[in-house]
C-alpha positions as a printed NumPy array, in Angstrom:
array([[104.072,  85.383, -44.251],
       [106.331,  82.464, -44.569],
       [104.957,  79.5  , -46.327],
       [106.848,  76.251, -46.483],
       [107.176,  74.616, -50.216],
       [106.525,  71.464, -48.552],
       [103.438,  70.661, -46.722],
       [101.866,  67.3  , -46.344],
       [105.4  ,  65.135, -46.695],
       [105.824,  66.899, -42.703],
       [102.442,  66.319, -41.765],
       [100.826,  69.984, -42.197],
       [ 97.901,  70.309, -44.057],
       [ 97.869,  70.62 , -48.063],
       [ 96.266,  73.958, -47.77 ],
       [ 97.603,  77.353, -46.351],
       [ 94.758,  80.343, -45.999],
       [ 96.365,  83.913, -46.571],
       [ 94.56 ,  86.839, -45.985],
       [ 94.122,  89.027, -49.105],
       [ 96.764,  91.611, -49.877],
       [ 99.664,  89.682, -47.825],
       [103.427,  89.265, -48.622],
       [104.117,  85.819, -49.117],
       [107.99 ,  84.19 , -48.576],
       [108.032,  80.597, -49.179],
       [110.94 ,  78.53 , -47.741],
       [112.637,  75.234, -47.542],
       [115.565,  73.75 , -46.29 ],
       [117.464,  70.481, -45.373],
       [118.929,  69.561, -41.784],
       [121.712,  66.753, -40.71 ],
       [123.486,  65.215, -37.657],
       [126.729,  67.259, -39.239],
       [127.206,  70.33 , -40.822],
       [129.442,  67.857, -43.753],
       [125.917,  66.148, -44.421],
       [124.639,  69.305, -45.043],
       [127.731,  70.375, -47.232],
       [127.156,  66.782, -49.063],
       [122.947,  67.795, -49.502],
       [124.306,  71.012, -50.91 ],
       [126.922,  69.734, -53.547],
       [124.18 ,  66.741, -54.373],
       [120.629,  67.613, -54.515],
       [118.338,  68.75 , -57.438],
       [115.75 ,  70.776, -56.08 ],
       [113.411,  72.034, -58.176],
       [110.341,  74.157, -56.283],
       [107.41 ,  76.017, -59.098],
       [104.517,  77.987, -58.312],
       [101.72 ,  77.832, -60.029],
       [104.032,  75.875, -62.769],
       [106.627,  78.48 , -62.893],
       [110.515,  77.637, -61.391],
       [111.115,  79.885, -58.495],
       [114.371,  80.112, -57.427],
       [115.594,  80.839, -53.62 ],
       [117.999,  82.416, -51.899],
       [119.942,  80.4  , -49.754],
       [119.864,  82.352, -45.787],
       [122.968,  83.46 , -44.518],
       [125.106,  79.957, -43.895],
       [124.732,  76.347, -42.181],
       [123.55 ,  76.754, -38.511],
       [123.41 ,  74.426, -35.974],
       [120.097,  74.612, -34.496],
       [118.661,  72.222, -31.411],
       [121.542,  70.057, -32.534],
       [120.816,  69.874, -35.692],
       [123.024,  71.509, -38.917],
       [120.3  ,  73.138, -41.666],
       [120.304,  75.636, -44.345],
       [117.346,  77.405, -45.53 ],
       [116.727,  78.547, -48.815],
       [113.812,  82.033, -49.527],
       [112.187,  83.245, -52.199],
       [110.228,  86.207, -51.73 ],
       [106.97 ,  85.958, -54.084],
       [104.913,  88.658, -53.025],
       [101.073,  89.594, -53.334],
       [ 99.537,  86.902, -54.621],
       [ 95.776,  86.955, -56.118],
       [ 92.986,  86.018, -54.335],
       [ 92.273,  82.557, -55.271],
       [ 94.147,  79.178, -55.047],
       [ 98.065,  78.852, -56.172],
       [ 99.704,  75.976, -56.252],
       [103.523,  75.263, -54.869],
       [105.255,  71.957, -56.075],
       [108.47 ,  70.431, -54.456],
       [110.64 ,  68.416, -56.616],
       [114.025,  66.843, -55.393],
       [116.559,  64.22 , -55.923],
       [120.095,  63.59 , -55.76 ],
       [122.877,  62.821, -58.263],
       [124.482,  60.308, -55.668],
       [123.186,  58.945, -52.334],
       [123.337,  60.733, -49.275],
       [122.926,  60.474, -45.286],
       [121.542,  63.04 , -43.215],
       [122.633,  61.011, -40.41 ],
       [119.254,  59.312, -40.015],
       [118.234,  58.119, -43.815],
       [120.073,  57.92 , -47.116],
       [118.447,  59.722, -50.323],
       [119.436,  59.803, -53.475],
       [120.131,  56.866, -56.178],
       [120.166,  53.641, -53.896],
       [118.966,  55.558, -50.564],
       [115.995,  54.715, -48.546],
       [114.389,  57.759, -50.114],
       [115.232,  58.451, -53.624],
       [113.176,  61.155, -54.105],
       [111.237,  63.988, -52.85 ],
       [107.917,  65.392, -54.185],
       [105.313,  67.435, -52.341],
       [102.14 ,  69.59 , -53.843],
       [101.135,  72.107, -51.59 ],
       [ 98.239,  74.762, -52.044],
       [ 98.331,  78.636, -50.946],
       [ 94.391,  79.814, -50.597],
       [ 94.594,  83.53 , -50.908],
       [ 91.069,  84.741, -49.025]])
């Protein structure tokens, strides 16, 4: 099951329910007007994603695509079985210069200098 490590910063809910005994994937990603926004996210960004207060790190999939006009990259990390019981996924970036996506600026002088989100996985 693919879980997003942001939640409530995209309007979903803070909770995600997961039946018992499922494989949990939890993604993220960044999208832009061009494909060099993305490149610039990539060379820029500090992301820093934990679960349950331990760094996870991802796997970035495949390359940049261009998807309904839009450029993005997603990133995986393949957690498992989790226990039953509530888990907790935090979302951490920033940039070491600012940005554009091509709709906002981040970073150090952007309109958004940071990123944080605090999501919760509710394994039934």
């Amino acid at each position: 099951m693919y879980i997003t490590a942001f939640c409530t910063s995209i309007g979903k809910d803070q909770k995600t329910y997961v039946p018992h005994s499922t494989a949990i994937i939890i993604i993220w990603g960044w999208e832009a007007k061009t494909e060099a926004q993305v490149n610039d996210h990539m060379q820029n960004n500090i992301t820093t994603i934990t679960l349950d207060g331990k760094i996870i790190e991802g796997k970035m999939d495949d390359m940049i695509k261009n998807h309904r006009g839009m450029f993005e990259v997603v990133w995986r990390s393949e957690v498992g079985i989790l226990e039953q019981g509530q888990h907790t996924v935090t979302y951490d970036m920033k940039w070491k210069k600012m940005i554009d996506d091509g709709m906002n600026t981040y970073g150090p002088g952007g309109k958004i200098e940071t990123g944080h989100d605090e999501c919760l996985i509710i394994v039934e």
